[in-house]
CSV table of N, CA, C and O in Angstrom, one decimal:
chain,number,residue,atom,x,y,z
A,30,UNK,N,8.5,-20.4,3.8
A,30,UNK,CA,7.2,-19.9,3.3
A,30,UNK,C,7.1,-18.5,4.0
A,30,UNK,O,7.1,-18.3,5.2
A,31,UNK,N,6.9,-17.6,3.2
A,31,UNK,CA,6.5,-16.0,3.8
A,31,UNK,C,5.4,-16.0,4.5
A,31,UNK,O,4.7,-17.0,4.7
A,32,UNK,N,5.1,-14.7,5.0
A,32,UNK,CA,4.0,-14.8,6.1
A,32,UNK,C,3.3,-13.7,5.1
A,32,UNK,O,2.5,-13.0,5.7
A,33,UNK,N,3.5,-13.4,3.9
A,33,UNK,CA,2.9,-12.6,2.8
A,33,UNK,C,2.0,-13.6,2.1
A,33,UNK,O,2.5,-14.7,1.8
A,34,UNK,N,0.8,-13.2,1.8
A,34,UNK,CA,0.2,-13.6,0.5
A,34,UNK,C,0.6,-13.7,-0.6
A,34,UNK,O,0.9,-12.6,-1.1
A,35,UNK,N,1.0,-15.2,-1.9
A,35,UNK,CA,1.5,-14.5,-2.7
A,35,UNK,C,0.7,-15.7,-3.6
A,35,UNK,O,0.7,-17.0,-3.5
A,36,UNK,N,0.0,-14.7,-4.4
A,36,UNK,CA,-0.8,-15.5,-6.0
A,36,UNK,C,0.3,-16.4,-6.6
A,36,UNK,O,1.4,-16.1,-6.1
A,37,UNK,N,0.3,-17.1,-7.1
A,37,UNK,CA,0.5,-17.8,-8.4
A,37,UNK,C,0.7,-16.9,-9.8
A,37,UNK,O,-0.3,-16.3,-10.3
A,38,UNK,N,2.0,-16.8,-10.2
A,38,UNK,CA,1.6,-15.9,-11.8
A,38,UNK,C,0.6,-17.2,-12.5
A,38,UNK,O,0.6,-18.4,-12.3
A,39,UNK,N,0.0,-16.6,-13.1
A,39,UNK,CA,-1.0,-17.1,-14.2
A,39,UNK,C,-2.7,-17.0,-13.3
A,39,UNK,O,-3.7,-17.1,-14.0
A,40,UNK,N,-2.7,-16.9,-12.4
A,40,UNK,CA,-3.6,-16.9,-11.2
A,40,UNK,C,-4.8,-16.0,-11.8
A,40,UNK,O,-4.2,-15.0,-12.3
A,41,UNK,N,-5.5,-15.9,-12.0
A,41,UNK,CA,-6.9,-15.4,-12.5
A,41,UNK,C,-7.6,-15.6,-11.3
A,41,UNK,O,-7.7,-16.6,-10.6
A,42,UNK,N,-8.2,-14.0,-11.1
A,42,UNK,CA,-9.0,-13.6,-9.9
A,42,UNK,C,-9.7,-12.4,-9.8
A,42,UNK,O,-9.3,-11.4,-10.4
A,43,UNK,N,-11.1,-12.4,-8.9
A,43,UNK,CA,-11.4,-11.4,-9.0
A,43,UNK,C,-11.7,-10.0,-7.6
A,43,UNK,O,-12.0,-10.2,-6.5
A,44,UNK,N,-11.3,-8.6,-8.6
A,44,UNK,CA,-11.2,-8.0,-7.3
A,44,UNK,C,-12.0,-6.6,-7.3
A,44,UNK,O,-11.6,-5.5,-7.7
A,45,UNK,N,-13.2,-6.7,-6.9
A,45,UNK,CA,-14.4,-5.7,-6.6
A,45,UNK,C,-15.1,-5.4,-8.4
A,45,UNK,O,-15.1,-4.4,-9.2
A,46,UNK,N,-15.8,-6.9,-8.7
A,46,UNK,CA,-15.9,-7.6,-9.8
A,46,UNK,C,-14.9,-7.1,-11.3
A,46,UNK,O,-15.5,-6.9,-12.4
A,47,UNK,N,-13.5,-7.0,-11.2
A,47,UNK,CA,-12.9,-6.3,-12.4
A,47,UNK,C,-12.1,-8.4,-11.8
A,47,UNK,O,-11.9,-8.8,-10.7
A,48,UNK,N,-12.0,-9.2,-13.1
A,48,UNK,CA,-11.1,-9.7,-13.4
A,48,UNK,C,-9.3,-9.3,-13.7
A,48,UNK,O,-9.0,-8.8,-14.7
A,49,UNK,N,-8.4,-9.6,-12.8
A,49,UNK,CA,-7.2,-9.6,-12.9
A,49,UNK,C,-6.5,-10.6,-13.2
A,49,UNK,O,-7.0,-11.6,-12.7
A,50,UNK,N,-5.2,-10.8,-13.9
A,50,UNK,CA,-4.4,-12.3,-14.1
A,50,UNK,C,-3.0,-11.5,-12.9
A,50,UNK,O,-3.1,-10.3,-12.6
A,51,UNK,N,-2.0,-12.4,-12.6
A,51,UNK,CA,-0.9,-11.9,-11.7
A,51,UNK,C,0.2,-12.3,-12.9
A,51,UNK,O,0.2,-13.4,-13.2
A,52,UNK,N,1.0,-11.4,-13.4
A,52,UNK,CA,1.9,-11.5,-14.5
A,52,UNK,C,3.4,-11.3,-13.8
A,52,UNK,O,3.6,-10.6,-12.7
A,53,UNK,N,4.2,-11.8,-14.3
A,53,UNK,CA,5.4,-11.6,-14.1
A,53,UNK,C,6.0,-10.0,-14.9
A,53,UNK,O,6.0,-9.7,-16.1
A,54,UNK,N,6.4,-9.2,-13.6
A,54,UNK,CA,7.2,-8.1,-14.6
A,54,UNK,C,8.1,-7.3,-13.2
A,54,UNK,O,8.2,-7.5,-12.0
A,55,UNK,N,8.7,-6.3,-14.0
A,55,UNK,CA,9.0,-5.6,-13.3
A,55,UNK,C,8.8,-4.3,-13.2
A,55,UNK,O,9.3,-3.6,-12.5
A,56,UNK,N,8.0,-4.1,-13.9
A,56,UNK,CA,7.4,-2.6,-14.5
A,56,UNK,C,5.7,-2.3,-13.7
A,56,UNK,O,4.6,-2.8,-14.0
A,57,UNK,N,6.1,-1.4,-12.8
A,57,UNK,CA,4.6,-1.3,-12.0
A,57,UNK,C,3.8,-0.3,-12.6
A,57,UNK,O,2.7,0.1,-12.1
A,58,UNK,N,4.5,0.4,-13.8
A,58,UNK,CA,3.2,1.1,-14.5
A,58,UNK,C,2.1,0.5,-15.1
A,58,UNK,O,1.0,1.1,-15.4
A,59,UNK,N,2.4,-1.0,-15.4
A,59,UNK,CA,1.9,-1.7,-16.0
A,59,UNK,C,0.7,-2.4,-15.3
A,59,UNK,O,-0.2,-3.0,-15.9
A,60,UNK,N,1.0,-2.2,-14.1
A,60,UNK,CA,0.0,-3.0,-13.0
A,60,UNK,C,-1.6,-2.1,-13.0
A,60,UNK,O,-1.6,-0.9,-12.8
A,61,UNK,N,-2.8,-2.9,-13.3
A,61,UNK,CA,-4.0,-2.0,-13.2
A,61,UNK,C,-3.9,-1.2,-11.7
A,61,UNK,O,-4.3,-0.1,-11.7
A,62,UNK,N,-3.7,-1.5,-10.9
A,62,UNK,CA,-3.6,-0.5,-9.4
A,62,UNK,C,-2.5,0.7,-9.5
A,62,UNK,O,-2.4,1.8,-8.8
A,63,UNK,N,-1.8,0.4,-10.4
A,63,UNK,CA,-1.0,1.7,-10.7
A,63,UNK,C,-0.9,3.2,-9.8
A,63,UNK,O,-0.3,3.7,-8.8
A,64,UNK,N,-2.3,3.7,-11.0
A,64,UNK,CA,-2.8,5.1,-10.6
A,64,UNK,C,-3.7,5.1,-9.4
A,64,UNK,O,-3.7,6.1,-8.8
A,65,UNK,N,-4.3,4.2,-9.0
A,65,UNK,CA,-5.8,3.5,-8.6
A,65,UNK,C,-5.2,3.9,-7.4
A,65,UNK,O,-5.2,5.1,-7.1
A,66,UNK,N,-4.6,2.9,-6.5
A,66,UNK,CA,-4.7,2.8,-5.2
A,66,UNK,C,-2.7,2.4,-5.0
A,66,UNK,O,-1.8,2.0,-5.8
A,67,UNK,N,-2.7,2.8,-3.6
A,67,UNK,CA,-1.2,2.1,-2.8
A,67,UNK,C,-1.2,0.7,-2.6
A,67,UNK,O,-2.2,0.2,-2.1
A,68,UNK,N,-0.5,0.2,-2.8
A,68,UNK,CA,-0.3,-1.0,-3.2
A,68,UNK,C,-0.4,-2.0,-1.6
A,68,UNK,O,-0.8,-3.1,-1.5
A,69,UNK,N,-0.1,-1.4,-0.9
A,69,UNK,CA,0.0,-1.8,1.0
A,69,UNK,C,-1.3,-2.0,1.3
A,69,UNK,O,-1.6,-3.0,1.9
A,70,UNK,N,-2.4,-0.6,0.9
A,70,UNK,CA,-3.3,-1.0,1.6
A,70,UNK,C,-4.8,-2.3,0.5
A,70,UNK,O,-5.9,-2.5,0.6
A,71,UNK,N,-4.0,-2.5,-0.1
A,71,UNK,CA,-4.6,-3.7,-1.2
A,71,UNK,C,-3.8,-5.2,-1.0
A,71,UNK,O,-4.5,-6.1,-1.4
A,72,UNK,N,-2.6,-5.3,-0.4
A,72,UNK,CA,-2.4,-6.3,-0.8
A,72,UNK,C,-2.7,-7.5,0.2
A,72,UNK,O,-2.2,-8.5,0.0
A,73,UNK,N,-3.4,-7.3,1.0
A,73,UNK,CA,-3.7,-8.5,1.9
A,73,UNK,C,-5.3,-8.9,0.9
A,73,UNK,O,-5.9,-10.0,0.7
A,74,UNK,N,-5.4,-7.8,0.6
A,74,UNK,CA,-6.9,-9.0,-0.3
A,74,UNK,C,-6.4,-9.5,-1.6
A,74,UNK,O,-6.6,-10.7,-1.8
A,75,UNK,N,-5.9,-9.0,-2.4
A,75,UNK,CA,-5.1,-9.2,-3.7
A,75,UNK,C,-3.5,-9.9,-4.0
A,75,UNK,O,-3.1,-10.2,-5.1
A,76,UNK,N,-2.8,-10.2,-2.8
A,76,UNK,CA,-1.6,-10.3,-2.5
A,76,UNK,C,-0.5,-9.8,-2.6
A,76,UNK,O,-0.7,-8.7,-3.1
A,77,UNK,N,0.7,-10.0,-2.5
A,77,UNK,CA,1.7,-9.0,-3.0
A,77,UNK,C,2.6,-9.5,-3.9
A,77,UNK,O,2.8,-10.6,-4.4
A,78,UNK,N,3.0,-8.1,-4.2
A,78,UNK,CA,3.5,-7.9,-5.8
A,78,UNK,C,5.3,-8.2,-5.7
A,78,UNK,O,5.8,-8.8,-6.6
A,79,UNK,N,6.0,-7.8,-4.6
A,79,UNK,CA,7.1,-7.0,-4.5
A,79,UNK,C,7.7,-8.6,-4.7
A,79,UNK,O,6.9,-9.4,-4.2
A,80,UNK,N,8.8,-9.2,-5.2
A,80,UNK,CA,9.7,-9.8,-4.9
A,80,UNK,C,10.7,-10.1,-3.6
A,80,UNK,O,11.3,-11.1,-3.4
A,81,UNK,N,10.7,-9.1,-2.9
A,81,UNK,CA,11.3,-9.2,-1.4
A,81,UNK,C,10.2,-10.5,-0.5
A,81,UNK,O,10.4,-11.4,0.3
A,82,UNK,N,9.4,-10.1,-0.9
A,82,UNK,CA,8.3,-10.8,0.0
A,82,UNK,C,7.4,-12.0,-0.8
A,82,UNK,O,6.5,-12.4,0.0
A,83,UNK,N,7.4,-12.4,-1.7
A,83,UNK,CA,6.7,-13.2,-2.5
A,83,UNK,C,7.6,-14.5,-2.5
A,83,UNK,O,8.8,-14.5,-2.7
A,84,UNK,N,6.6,-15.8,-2.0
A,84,UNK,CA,7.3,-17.0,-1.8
A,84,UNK,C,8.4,-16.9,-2.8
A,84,UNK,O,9.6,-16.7,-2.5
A,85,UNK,N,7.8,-17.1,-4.5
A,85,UNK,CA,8.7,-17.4,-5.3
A,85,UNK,C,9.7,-16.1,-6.0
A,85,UNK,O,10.2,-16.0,-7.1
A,86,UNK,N,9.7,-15.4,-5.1
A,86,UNK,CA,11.1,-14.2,-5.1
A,86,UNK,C,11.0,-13.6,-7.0
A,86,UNK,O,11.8,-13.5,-7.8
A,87,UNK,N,9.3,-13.5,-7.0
A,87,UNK,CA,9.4,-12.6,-8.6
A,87,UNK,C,8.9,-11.9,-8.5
A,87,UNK,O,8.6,-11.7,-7.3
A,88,UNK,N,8.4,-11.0,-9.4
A,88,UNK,CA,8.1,-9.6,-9.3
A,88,UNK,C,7.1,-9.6,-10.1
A,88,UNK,O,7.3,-10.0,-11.2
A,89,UNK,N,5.9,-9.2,-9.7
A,89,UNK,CA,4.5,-9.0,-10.3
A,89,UNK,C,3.9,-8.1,-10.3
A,89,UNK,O,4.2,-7.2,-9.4
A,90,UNK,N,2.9,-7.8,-11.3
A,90,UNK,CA,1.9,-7.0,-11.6
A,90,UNK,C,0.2,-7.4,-11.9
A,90,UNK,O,-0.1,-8.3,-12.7
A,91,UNK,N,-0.7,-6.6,-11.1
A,91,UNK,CA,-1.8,-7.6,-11.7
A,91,UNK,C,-2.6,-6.9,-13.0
A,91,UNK,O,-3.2,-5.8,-12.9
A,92,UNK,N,-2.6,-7.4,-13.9
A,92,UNK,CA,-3.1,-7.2,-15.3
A,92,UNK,C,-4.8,-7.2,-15.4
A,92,UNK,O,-5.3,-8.3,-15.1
A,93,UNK,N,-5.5,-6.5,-15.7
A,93,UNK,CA,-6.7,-6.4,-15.8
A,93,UNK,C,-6.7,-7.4,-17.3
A,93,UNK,O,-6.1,-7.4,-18.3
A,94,UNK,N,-7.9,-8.2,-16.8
A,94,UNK,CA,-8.0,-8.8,-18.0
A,94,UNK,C,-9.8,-8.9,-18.4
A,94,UNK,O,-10.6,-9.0,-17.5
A,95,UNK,N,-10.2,-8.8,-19.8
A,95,UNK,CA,-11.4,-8.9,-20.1
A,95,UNK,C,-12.0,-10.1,-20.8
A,95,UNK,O,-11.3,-10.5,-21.8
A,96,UNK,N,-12.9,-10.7,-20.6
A,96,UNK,CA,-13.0,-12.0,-21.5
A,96,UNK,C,-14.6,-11.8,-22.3
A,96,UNK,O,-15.0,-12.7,-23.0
């Protein structure tokens, strides 16, 4: 087990009231934090994205989602 945070893909959550899902990809343009913020100093509340460090060794993005 990592000593990283790591969501669940499919994981629906919320982060400074914007709803996010954690999607599988590899593509970080695609991530709502993108342009927004560094990804380090977000991911202890949001968890991490990177595959090096995510229990299940995938690579994520979190997806802004609207309902």
């Amino acid at each position: 087990m990592s000593k990283y945070k790591t969501r669940p893909i499919g994981e629906i959550f919320e982060y400074h009231k914007i709803k996010l899902q954690v999607v599988g990809s590899n593509e970080c343009r695609n991530c709502y934090f993108y342009d927004i913020s560094r990804c380090n100093s977000i991911s202890k509340k949001t968890g991490y994205c990177g595959s090096s460090v995510r229990d299940d060794r995938i690579n994520v993005i979190f997806k802004r989602i609207d309902e």
